[in-house]
Amino acid sequence: MQRTVDYTHGKMTMIDQTRIPAELVTVELSTPEQVADAIVKMKVRGAPAIGVAAALGVAIASRNSDASDKGQYLGEIERAAHMLRNTRPTAVNLFWGIDKMVCTAKAALHDGLSVPDVKQIVDECAASMIEEDEAVCRLIGAHGAELMPEEGHVLTHCNAGALACVSYGTALGVIRAAIEIGKRIHVYADETRPRLQGMKLTCFELLKDNIPVTVISDSMAGSLMRKGHVDCVIVGADRIAANGDVANKIGTYSVAVLAHHHGIPFYVAAPTSTIDYALKSGEDITIEERAHEEVTHIDGHRVAPVGVEVINPSFDVTPAALVTAIVTEKGIAHPPYKQSLR
Amino acid sequence: MQRTVDYTHGKMTMIDQTRIPAELVTVELSTPEQVADAIVKMKVRGAPAIGVAAALGVAIASRNSDASDKGQYLGEIERAAHMLRNTRPTAVNLFWGIDKMVCTAKAALHDGLSVPDVKQIVDECAASMIEEDEAVCRLIGAHGAELMPEEGHVLTHCNAGALACVSYGTALGVIRAAIEIGKRIHVYADETRPRLQGMKLTCFELLKDNIPVTVISDSMAGSLMRKGHVDCVIVGADRIAANGDVANKIGTYSVAVLAHHHGIPFYVAAPTSTIDYALKSGEDITIEERAHEEVTHIDGHRVAPVGVEVINPSFDVTPAALVTAIVTEKGIAHPPYKQSLR
């Protein structure tokens, strides 16, 4: 499968994930406004992928600028950065990706480089983030593969796969790496209401790679665990606090409690760019409340009675005490996370 | 709202629940085959309701019989009973309702009554089950109301309401009764994938009664509990074993584990006809596996990638240890259930 987001010769492309599994469509983006819109509409989603996409949005603003004045150029970049920061609040990678680009531009300007040279540097930095994300996922996979059973069933929630990153994936990267070293893994994919990313995206990309996958309604996970059909759980993360608390797709916390109740290991796989060292605990993480139509409608079709009250928090926080280990590109962190994550 | 299933002057009617919430349609049934088909297609569902519906199916076979010979008459009834027994395997009320009708016919024949007189008795027995179900739900409500908080949030899963019975409901009957005595209850309704009975049926009937209800994706329950937004859980049951293990809609077990983890009371409300004293534990309960299209499609619209593996167990078993109390029409049973249910 092609990269989820890509950037070659100044041309940014992304897979429109809202159209999966019906069709695999690639769209081209040529303004930071288009990138922001794609993030808001979740054409691109997944913490690492939106980090890269937002960074590319800044790179496009830089490339599109015809300012010759340094202040004007920086102003244009910062306006794009500001707009991109206001797309989604929870995944810290978004802010990390944007800040990386703005800091690169500022440092180059500070070094006295000309605007054309700065634009060149910003462009190369953005392009390098694509390759870096892929390398990071491969490393996460290599570290995490050892945690996977030789043969068994792994439950995952939402999509922390190739489609959540540039390619390969974090949680699904671990599963891919385990299979590459000969482990026999079967995946249970929580469908992940309301947006069904588990059913639509995780199943789609695993089927493409011929990795055995069974989709379940979110409510079936507990019963499967009770019957001994789940050997471990692995999920991604949208933000990890310094103490190891993990914000991830709504429902992750329920899965973690269920795994804990059944003595099943619960792993989180994420790049270190997902760790927010400034946050002492997960209680301080902003949880995005998304449109109620995501719950009341499915693919535009109303399923709920008219007039019913709805809540739709897009994420929840799993306390570190329920997390067996956190797999990053730098290795595996075990509790206490306050020390190991540093 | 009218009764979910009704029987007047030999005419059986039911609400077609597959069309809720879009429309409230009542259908007429005049053969036991139509009743069996309605149960299989879940036009009527909910353990108490299918118990009554199946009993009415036998009553219709009795009424439709033009046999004058007692053996032939009984044969016709038993053929209908056999067909109705093979509709759905998990809810014990189905078998209870059918057996009650067949036994009534057999006893009357045994007493030497004529076929026309037996038909009359069977007909009256069926009609009385309608009123009995309503009375039982009112009693369950009255007993259970005392368990509800004076003011607070009650989570329920699937639909154990008026639509799962003749009227009023079991779990929702308890909520209705609590509100009738002045308690201020707000309901969180799990949407209950795959068929969304919580969203479609529970919300529909609570909205009709102006009972405050908020629908959530099943995966949101854990996060709500962690935030202290759930004061207790109440659900119905499809079969209760002699030891208090409870088979109910898939996902009930996950909710019970989550409630246990957060120290939240988990109540089950069901008529004693749901208790299967012949079953020592829930491990022996047959769990219906339903069509995979219930997971891969929503209202006929495909949401899953083509070719993905699916499982679709319609029920799960919650061990008695996770059940705080079982509310029946005869009172509230507390652990140990082996004694209290008797």
XYZ file of C-alpha atoms in Angstrom:
684
model
C 0.000 0.000 0.000
C 1.253 3.507 -0.711
C 2.167 5.901 2.068
C -0.710 7.400 4.052
C 0.782 10.878 3.566
C 3.591 11.662 1.157
C 5.569 14.655 -0.091
C 7.675 14.480 -3.236
C 8.894 17.364 -5.390
C 6.829 19.712 -3.246
C 3.623 17.805 -3.933
C 1.691 16.598 -0.890
C -0.645 13.622 -1.274
C -2.697 11.625 1.190
C -5.044 8.671 1.221
C -8.589 9.899 1.914
C -9.373 7.563 4.820
C -13.021 8.562 4.993
C -13.526 6.557 1.781
C -11.977 3.322 3.083
C -12.985 0.481 2.831
C -15.199 1.322 -0.157
C -12.317 2.702 -2.201
C -8.656 3.659 -1.923
C -8.432 7.241 -3.151
C -5.400 9.529 -3.024
C -5.942 13.274 -2.887
C -3.470 16.077 -3.570
C -3.192 19.065 -1.234
C -1.669 22.361 -2.249
C -2.564 24.784 0.567
C -2.286 24.647 4.365
C -6.061 25.303 4.473
C -6.641 22.048 2.598
C -4.393 20.206 5.037
C -6.229 21.663 8.051
C -9.555 20.711 6.507
C -8.343 17.149 5.850
C -7.304 16.812 9.514
C -10.611 18.198 10.824
C -12.617 15.914 8.522
C -10.382 12.986 9.448
C -9.338 12.255 5.877
C -6.066 11.755 7.700
C -6.107 10.585 11.326
C -3.889 8.726 13.759
C -1.481 10.665 15.945
C 1.764 10.060 13.983
C 0.044 10.657 10.614
C -1.535 13.942 11.634
C 1.806 15.032 13.109
C 3.447 14.543 9.714
C 0.460 15.953 7.798
C 0.404 19.126 9.903
C 4.160 19.556 9.438
C 3.659 19.218 5.697
C 0.935 21.856 5.936
C 3.528 24.272 7.327
C 6.003 23.222 4.626
C 3.404 23.995 1.962
C 2.809 27.431 3.494
C 6.559 27.983 3.329
C 6.821 26.772 -0.252
C 3.781 28.820 -1.358
C 5.111 32.014 0.203
C 6.308 34.648 -2.227
C 7.563 36.875 0.568
C 11.081 38.129 0.209
C 10.971 39.864 3.585
C 11.948 37.559 6.489
C 9.325 38.940 8.857
C 6.604 38.570 6.285
C 7.726 35.020 5.496
C 7.742 34.024 9.170
C 4.337 35.661 9.627
C 2.905 33.525 6.848
C 4.350 30.355 8.343
C 3.051 31.214 11.798
C -0.439 31.937 10.483
C -0.490 28.481 8.854
C 0.858 26.918 12.055
C -1.817 28.658 14.125
C -4.576 27.406 11.832
C -3.216 23.852 11.849
C -2.893 23.846 15.653
C -6.627 24.530 15.928
C -7.726 21.444 14.031
C -7.724 18.747 16.726
C -6.756 19.101 20.382
C -5.775 15.684 21.760
C -2.914 14.135 19.758
C 0.290 15.830 20.845
C 2.096 14.770 17.649
C 0.140 17.465 15.821
C 1.762 20.187 17.910
C 5.118 18.421 17.816
C 5.088 18.286 13.993
C 4.057 21.917 13.614
C 6.534 23.170 16.213
C 9.360 21.251 14.573
C 8.759 23.055 11.287
C 8.338 26.508 12.821
C 11.474 26.041 14.928
C 13.444 24.894 11.888
C 12.411 28.010 9.990
C 13.164 30.287 12.930
C 16.567 28.726 13.550
C 17.527 29.077 9.900
C 16.368 32.699 9.848
C 18.242 33.319 13.080
C 21.355 31.891 11.412
C 21.036 34.658 8.841
C 20.023 32.502 5.887
C 18.054 34.053 3.034
C 14.343 33.331 2.635
C 14.907 31.062 -0.408
C 17.494 29.072 1.571
C 15.195 28.832 4.590
C 12.392 27.609 2.348
C 14.709 24.927 1.012
C 15.653 23.816 4.538
C 12.029 23.737 5.710
C 11.099 21.692 2.658
C 13.842 19.150 3.277
C 12.974 18.921 6.953
C 9.350 18.124 6.064
C 10.415 15.481 3.568
C 12.737 13.915 6.123
C 9.858 13.535 8.605
C 8.242 11.063 6.220
C 11.274 8.782 6.280
C 11.791 9.343 9.981
C 8.237 8.250 10.769
C 8.752 5.068 8.781
C 12.040 4.330 10.517
C 10.475 4.968 13.928
C 7.605 2.559 13.200
C 10.066 -0.136 12.112
C 11.971 0.293 15.378
C 8.774 0.192 17.441
C 7.895 -3.007 15.576
C 11.286 -4.582 16.219
C 11.161 -3.796 19.943
C 7.526 -4.784 20.399
C 7.703 -8.019 18.413
C 9.397 -9.740 21.322
C 6.357 -9.040 23.524
C 4.021 -10.850 21.140
C 3.205 -14.539 21.693
C 4.855 -17.143 19.435
C 1.358 -18.123 18.413
C -1.817 -16.479 19.588
C -4.546 -13.900 19.433
C -3.881 -10.193 19.806
C -6.696 -7.712 20.363
C -6.383 -4.146 19.108
C -8.679 -1.145 19.321
C -9.162 1.548 16.678
C -6.411 1.828 14.055
C -2.785 2.274 15.061
C -1.601 0.885 11.755
C -0.002 1.993 8.519
C -2.997 4.286 8.038
C -2.310 6.030 11.373
C 1.298 6.719 10.387
C 3.163 7.194 7.124
C 3.292 3.419 6.762
C 3.771 0.166 8.765
C 2.089 1.403 11.939
C 2.742 1.439 15.667
C 0.516 -1.233 17.282
C -0.009 -2.924 13.921
C 3.698 -2.360 13.195
C 4.456 -4.530 16.227
C 2.121 -7.203 14.844
C 3.692 -6.930 11.379
C 7.198 -7.229 12.860
C 6.154 -10.244 14.957
C 4.817 -11.970 11.852
C 7.997 -11.079 9.928
C 10.077 -12.968 12.517
C 7.835 -16.006 12.175
C 5.293 -15.562 14.955
C 1.802 -16.754 14.147
C -0.544 -13.956 15.132
C -4.267 -13.679 14.621
C -5.759 -10.239 15.245
C -9.096 -9.407 16.855
C -10.039 -5.896 15.746
C -12.525 -3.950 17.869
C -14.767 -2.228 15.333
C -14.363 1.006 17.381
C -17.588 2.927 17.338
C -18.534 5.581 16.632
C -16.366 6.002 13.516
C -15.542 2.308 13.091
C -11.838 2.822 12.394
C -11.119 -0.702 13.637
C -13.569 -2.257 11.231
C -12.941 0.067 8.327
C -9.217 0.805 8.527
C -7.526 -1.902 10.610
C -9.348 -4.720 8.835
C -8.744 -3.081 5.458
C -4.990 -2.817 5.862
C -4.549 -6.220 7.537
C -6.577 -7.906 4.787
C -4.336 -6.207 2.212
C -1.297 -7.719 3.968
C -2.952 -11.138 4.385
C -2.706 -10.902 8.168
C -5.511 -12.966 9.756
C -8.065 -10.636 11.317
C -11.519 -11.036 12.833
C -13.658 -7.988 13.470
C -15.782 -7.818 16.623
C -18.218 -5.328 18.066
C -16.515 -3.432 20.886
C -18.872 -5.082 23.363
C -17.553 -8.573 22.524
C -14.005 -8.040 23.829
C -14.802 -8.927 27.448
C -16.524 -12.167 26.551
C -13.613 -13.196 24.301
C -11.147 -12.532 27.120
C -13.207 -14.551 29.574
C -13.089 -17.511 27.197
C -9.280 -17.239 27.027
C -9.278 -16.171 23.385
C -7.096 -13.082 23.842
C -3.381 -13.452 24.657
C -2.539 -9.775 24.772
C -3.823 -6.339 23.805
C -1.851 -3.721 21.883
C -3.058 -0.233 21.031
C -1.594 3.076 19.911
C -1.713 6.406 21.733
C -2.651 9.995 20.997
C -0.843 11.450 23.983
C 1.150 9.899 26.813
C 1.671 11.881 30.029
C 4.995 11.842 31.863
C 3.587 9.364 34.401
C 2.540 6.881 31.693
C -1.177 7.722 31.562
C -2.330 7.147 27.984
C -4.927 9.088 26.018
C -6.181 7.039 23.104
C -9.374 6.410 21.134
C -12.546 6.200 23.246
C -13.000 2.640 24.482
C -9.303 2.010 25.075
C -9.827 2.457 28.807
C -12.606 -0.148 28.870
C -10.350 -2.620 27.056
C -7.558 -1.909 29.553
C -9.855 -2.577 32.540
C -11.071 -5.802 30.913
C -7.483 -6.930 30.222
C -6.527 -6.138 33.821
C -9.509 -8.108 35.146
C -8.462 -11.150 33.115
C -4.707 -10.865 33.760
C -3.980 -10.168 30.095
C -1.010 -7.912 29.182
C -2.025 -4.496 27.849
C 0.618 -2.849 25.658
C 0.811 0.638 24.155
C 2.949 1.282 21.060
C 3.804 4.881 20.157
C 6.719 7.037 19.020
C 8.366 9.193 21.667
C 6.849 12.206 19.868
C 3.564 11.089 21.478
C 4.978 11.582 24.967
C 4.075 14.923 26.507
C 6.692 15.348 29.232
C 5.108 18.641 30.233
C 2.002 16.811 31.450
C 2.328 15.265 34.892
C -0.723 13.030 34.449
C -3.439 12.133 31.997
C -6.050 14.104 33.934
C -4.821 17.265 32.227
C -5.203 16.004 28.667
C -7.833 17.865 26.633
C -10.375 15.360 25.305
C -11.939 16.322 21.983
C -15.755 16.184 21.870
C -16.736 15.497 18.278
C -19.975 15.974 16.336
C -22.931 14.004 17.695
C -23.776 12.845 14.182
C -20.836 10.443 14.445
C -22.938 8.511 16.977
C -26.464 9.098 15.675
C -25.594 8.494 12.010
C -23.487 5.843 10.316
C -22.125 6.820 6.885
C -24.747 9.551 6.720
C -27.618 7.204 7.598
C -29.566 8.045 10.772
C -29.725 5.151 13.243
C -30.802 7.005 16.410
C -34.259 8.363 17.240
C -34.618 12.056 16.461
C -34.052 14.251 19.500
C -32.028 11.877 21.667
C -29.212 13.343 23.764
C -25.704 12.216 22.805
C -22.161 12.513 24.108
C -19.189 11.843 21.855
C -15.811 12.130 23.561
C -13.281 11.014 20.980
C -10.689 9.794 23.479
C -10.339 8.468 26.998
C -7.451 8.214 29.427
C -6.057 4.880 30.595
C -4.138 5.233 33.868
C -0.556 3.982 33.822
C -1.420 1.326 36.414
C -3.329 -0.594 33.738
C -0.517 -0.406 31.152
C 1.865 -3.391 31.144
C 4.488 -1.744 28.921
C 4.936 1.135 26.466
C 6.825 0.335 23.274
C 8.686 3.230 21.645
C 11.363 3.452 18.960
C 13.924 3.724 21.746
C 12.895 0.513 23.493
C 10.301 -0.846 25.869
C 9.333 1.211 28.917
C 8.073 -0.655 31.978
C 6.537 0.811 35.162
C 7.295 3.044 36.917
C 6.911 5.138 33.767
C 7.945 8.384 35.400
C 11.493 7.026 35.297
C 11.407 4.700 32.290
C 9.862 7.198 29.853
C 12.642 9.682 30.595
C -47.483 3.258 23.733
C -49.521 0.186 22.796
C -48.538 -3.303 23.942
C -45.532 -4.872 22.242
C -47.554 -8.045 21.631
C -51.304 -8.295 22.078
C -54.109 -10.808 21.635
C -57.743 -9.764 21.567
C -60.721 -11.646 20.125
C -58.287 -14.220 18.756
C -56.315 -11.597 16.839
C -52.581 -11.419 17.534
C -50.762 -8.146 16.867
C -47.212 -6.997 17.497
C -45.072 -3.923 17.030
C -42.511 -4.589 14.275
C -39.393 -3.591 16.221
C -37.119 -3.796 13.190
C -38.760 -0.571 11.973
C -38.156 1.436 15.157
C -37.096 4.263 15.489
C -38.025 5.207 11.908
C -41.688 4.246 12.368
C -44.037 2.555 14.811
C -45.813 -0.147 12.822
C -48.132 -2.830 14.164
C -48.447 -6.099 12.255
C -51.115 -8.801 12.527
C -50.183 -12.484 12.724
C -52.589 -15.283 11.921
C -50.414 -18.428 11.743
C -47.755 -19.961 14.031
C -45.363 -19.816 11.038
C -45.711 -16.039 10.968
C -44.996 -15.876 14.696
C -41.888 -18.064 14.340
C -40.686 -15.901 11.470
C -41.228 -12.712 13.504
C -39.149 -14.163 16.362
C -36.322 -15.260 14.038
C -36.259 -11.872 12.297
C -36.441 -10.112 15.660
C -39.590 -8.187 14.833
C -40.280 -9.165 18.432
C -37.323 -9.652 20.808
C -36.596 -9.469 24.513
C -36.939 -12.593 26.636
C -40.350 -11.880 28.233
C -41.848 -10.662 24.934
C -40.729 -13.689 22.941
C -42.032 -15.947 25.712
C -45.490 -14.412 25.332
C -45.250 -14.260 21.524
C -44.317 -17.933 21.262
C -47.163 -18.877 23.612
C -49.531 -16.910 21.394
C -48.122 -18.794 18.408
C -49.267 -22.049 20.029
C -52.647 -20.485 20.860
C -53.084 -19.529 17.205
C -52.262 -23.098 16.130
C -54.912 -24.265 18.587
C -57.482 -21.751 17.383
C -56.736 -22.478 13.696
C -57.090 -26.239 14.174
C -60.189 -27.769 12.666
C -59.389 -31.176 14.140
C -62.218 -32.869 16.024
C -59.977 -35.782 17.014
C -58.028 -35.160 20.239
C -54.844 -36.853 18.975
C -54.890 -34.891 15.762
C -55.498 -31.633 17.660
C -52.608 -32.304 20.040
C -50.388 -33.242 17.087
C -51.077 -29.894 15.455
C -50.273 -28.019 18.644
C -47.067 -29.967 19.167
C -45.926 -29.340 15.592
C -46.379 -25.598 16.143
C -44.597 -25.840 19.491
C -41.693 -27.693 17.883
C -41.342 -25.066 15.164
C -41.495 -22.202 17.671
C -38.909 -23.856 19.924
C -36.418 -23.817 17.032
C -36.488 -20.078 16.520
C -33.964 -18.807 19.072
C -31.963 -20.829 21.597
C -30.899 -18.581 24.467
C -33.897 -16.953 26.163
C -35.508 -19.554 28.373
C -38.821 -17.653 28.458
C -39.449 -18.886 24.920
C -39.517 -22.503 26.078
C -41.381 -21.560 29.237
C -44.166 -19.856 27.248
C -44.506 -22.700 24.764
C -44.461 -25.397 27.446
C -47.084 -23.570 29.450
C -49.485 -23.687 26.503
C -48.792 -27.292 25.566
C -49.174 -28.401 29.199
C -52.444 -26.493 29.512
C -53.797 -28.258 26.423
C -52.578 -31.658 27.590
C -54.000 -31.215 31.085
C -57.394 -30.197 29.710
C -57.415 -33.151 27.317
C -56.361 -35.406 30.162
C -59.321 -34.106 32.168
C -61.571 -35.406 29.397
C -62.654 -32.051 27.978
C -63.802 -31.824 24.362
C -61.527 -30.278 21.722
C -63.680 -27.100 21.476
C -63.505 -26.695 25.259
C -59.734 -27.270 25.274
C -59.321 -24.696 22.528
C -61.271 -22.234 24.645
C -59.061 -22.894 27.669
C -55.830 -22.577 25.651
C -57.075 -19.308 24.208
C -57.891 -17.883 27.627
C -54.561 -19.045 29.024
C -52.710 -17.231 26.225
C -54.707 -14.061 26.785
C -53.999 -14.219 30.520
C -50.240 -14.335 29.884
C -50.465 -10.831 28.453
C -51.916 -9.441 31.654
C -49.641 -11.598 33.788
C -46.529 -10.241 32.043
C -47.678 -6.690 32.688
C -48.380 -7.417 36.349
C -44.986 -9.091 36.744
C -43.175 -6.091 35.261
C -45.033 -3.739 37.622
C -43.949 -5.873 40.578
C -40.338 -5.987 39.366
C -40.511 -2.218 39.067
C -41.897 -1.769 42.556
C -39.236 -3.985 44.125
C -36.355 -2.574 42.088
C -37.275 1.078 42.534
C -35.895 1.036 46.071
C -32.439 0.119 44.703
C -32.336 3.193 42.481
C -30.654 6.399 43.714
C -32.866 9.307 44.827
C -31.163 11.304 42.119
C -28.577 10.011 39.714
C -27.442 8.351 36.537
C -28.347 4.776 35.669
C -26.618 2.910 32.849
C -28.447 0.219 30.916
C -27.422 -2.072 28.073
C -29.596 -3.249 25.179
C -33.358 -2.949 25.711
C -35.032 -4.498 28.713
C -37.970 -2.138 28.428
C -41.602 -2.094 27.424
C -40.480 -3.318 23.998
C -38.827 -6.384 25.529
C -42.025 -7.318 27.386
C -45.724 -6.755 26.817
C -45.311 -3.284 28.310
C -43.505 -1.329 31.095
C -40.329 -3.423 31.026
C -37.989 -5.131 33.469
C -34.830 -2.995 33.808
C -36.631 0.022 32.346
C -39.669 -0.938 34.453
C -37.490 -0.424 37.531
C -36.459 2.983 36.193
C -40.088 3.883 35.400
C -41.185 2.822 38.884
C -38.379 4.812 40.506
C -39.446 7.916 38.586
C -43.104 7.296 39.523
C -42.179 7.460 43.233
C -40.370 10.745 42.669
C -36.764 9.696 42.113
C -34.852 11.797 39.604
C -33.175 9.380 37.224
C -31.206 10.102 34.103
C -30.478 7.096 31.893
C -27.304 6.367 29.937
C -28.220 3.918 27.181
C -25.436 1.806 25.653
C -26.203 1.786 21.938
C -25.608 -1.996 21.974
C -23.941 -3.035 18.778
C -24.388 -4.918 16.583
C -28.175 -4.412 16.341
C -28.265 -1.128 18.269
C -31.275 -2.035 20.424
C -30.105 0.418 23.076
C -29.994 3.293 20.644
C -33.015 2.324 18.592
C -35.416 0.832 21.145
C -34.406 2.015 24.631
C -33.977 5.629 23.524
C -37.190 5.468 21.481
C -39.363 4.307 24.364
C -37.734 6.521 26.995
C -38.111 9.584 24.745
C -41.790 8.704 24.305
C -42.167 8.693 28.110
C -40.106 11.876 28.561
C -37.524 10.037 30.652
C -34.124 11.771 30.307
C -31.800 9.565 28.275
C -28.369 9.985 26.707
C -27.128 7.456 24.181
C -23.478 6.411 24.227
C -21.331 4.093 22.153
C -20.744 0.885 24.108
C -17.067 1.786 24.376
C -17.836 4.957 26.357
C -19.266 3.233 29.444
C -15.898 2.660 31.146
C -14.801 6.251 30.768
C -18.148 7.510 32.148
C -17.785 5.253 35.187
C -14.231 6.423 35.811
C -15.470 10.011 35.875
C -18.098 9.084 38.472
C -21.016 9.668 36.107
C -22.714 6.298 36.661
C -24.442 5.541 39.976
C -25.635 2.050 39.118
C -26.212 -0.320 36.219
C -29.432 -2.230 35.551
C -29.980 -4.724 32.748
C -32.416 -7.489 31.838
C -31.654 -11.175 31.325
C -32.323 -13.865 28.751
C -31.584 -16.768 31.048
C -30.464 -16.964 34.676
C -28.844 -20.181 35.935
C -29.627 -21.585 39.383
C -26.338 -20.158 40.719
C -27.159 -16.621 39.553
C -25.032 -16.559 36.387
C -26.808 -14.329 33.894
C -26.970 -14.700 30.118
C -27.887 -11.397 28.501
C -27.146 -9.374 25.364
C -23.505 -9.444 24.248
C -21.597 -6.714 26.054
C -23.411 -7.147 29.352
C -20.405 -9.001 30.766
C -18.050 -6.156 29.840
C -20.343 -3.667 31.580
C -20.447 -5.910 34.666
C -16.636 -6.096 34.836
C -16.397 -2.316 34.426
C -19.000 -1.754 37.164
C -17.120 -4.155 39.462
C -13.810 -2.361 38.797
C -15.388 0.976 39.760
C -17.390 -0.316 42.747
C -20.701 0.471 41.045
C -23.760 -1.751 41.800
C -24.754 -4.012 38.923
C -28.416 -5.086 39.008
C -30.343 -7.579 36.891
C -34.141 -7.293 36.548
C -36.078 -10.275 35.194
C -39.228 -12.304 35.820
C -38.787 -15.668 37.549
C -39.736 -17.266 34.212
C -36.199 -16.282 33.115
C -34.626 -18.463 35.809
C -33.589 -21.889 34.543
C -33.363 -23.921 37.754
C -32.257 -26.949 35.734
C -28.998 -25.195 34.861
C -26.358 -25.327 37.579
C -24.262 -22.552 36.043
C -24.141 -20.185 33.117
C -21.426 -22.220 31.401
C -24.120 -24.561 30.066
C -26.237 -21.861 28.428
C -26.408 -22.126 24.630
C -25.245 -18.847 23.099
C -26.852 -17.983 19.777
C -24.454 -17.032 16.965
C -26.335 -14.725 14.626
C -25.771 -13.670 11.015
C -22.474 -11.911 10.387
C -24.271 -9.240 8.374
C -25.494 -7.824 11.690
C -21.875 -6.749 12.291
C -20.684 -6.009 8.749
C -23.816 -4.114 7.693
C -25.890 -1.475 9.460
C -29.491 -1.192 8.236
C -28.473 -3.005 5.067
C -25.503 -0.718 4.401
C -22.074 -2.385 4.315
C -19.568 -0.834 6.711
C -16.913 -3.592 6.816
C -14.344 -4.446 4.153
C -15.423 -7.318 1.917
C -14.015 -10.658 3.030
C -13.250 -9.863 6.663
C -13.825 -12.614 9.242
C -16.562 -11.906 11.796
C -17.945 -13.434 14.955
C -21.381 -12.496 16.253
C -22.359 -14.146 19.517
C -25.668 -12.605 20.474
C -25.266 -13.076 24.236
C -22.627 -13.455 26.902
C -22.653 -14.826 30.431
C -22.023 -12.648 33.473
C -20.921 -14.714 36.476
C -23.006 -14.322 39.618
C -20.007 -12.887 41.480
C -20.365 -9.667 39.449
C -24.125 -9.320 40.062
C -25.061 -7.157 43.059
C -28.736 -8.219 43.132
C -31.401 -9.820 40.944
C -34.811 -8.152 40.969
C -37.803 -10.420 40.256
C -41.557 -10.036 40.715
C -41.200 -11.950 43.976
C -38.613 -9.638 45.482
C -34.900 -8.903 45.406
C -32.443 -11.799 45.446
C -29.004 -11.181 46.936
C -25.955 -13.490 46.876
C -25.612 -16.374 47.432
C -28.116 -16.815 44.610
C -28.248 -20.595 44.865
C -30.325 -20.058 48.005
C -32.004 -16.719 47.307
C -33.312 -17.609 43.837
C -35.086 -20.657 45.248
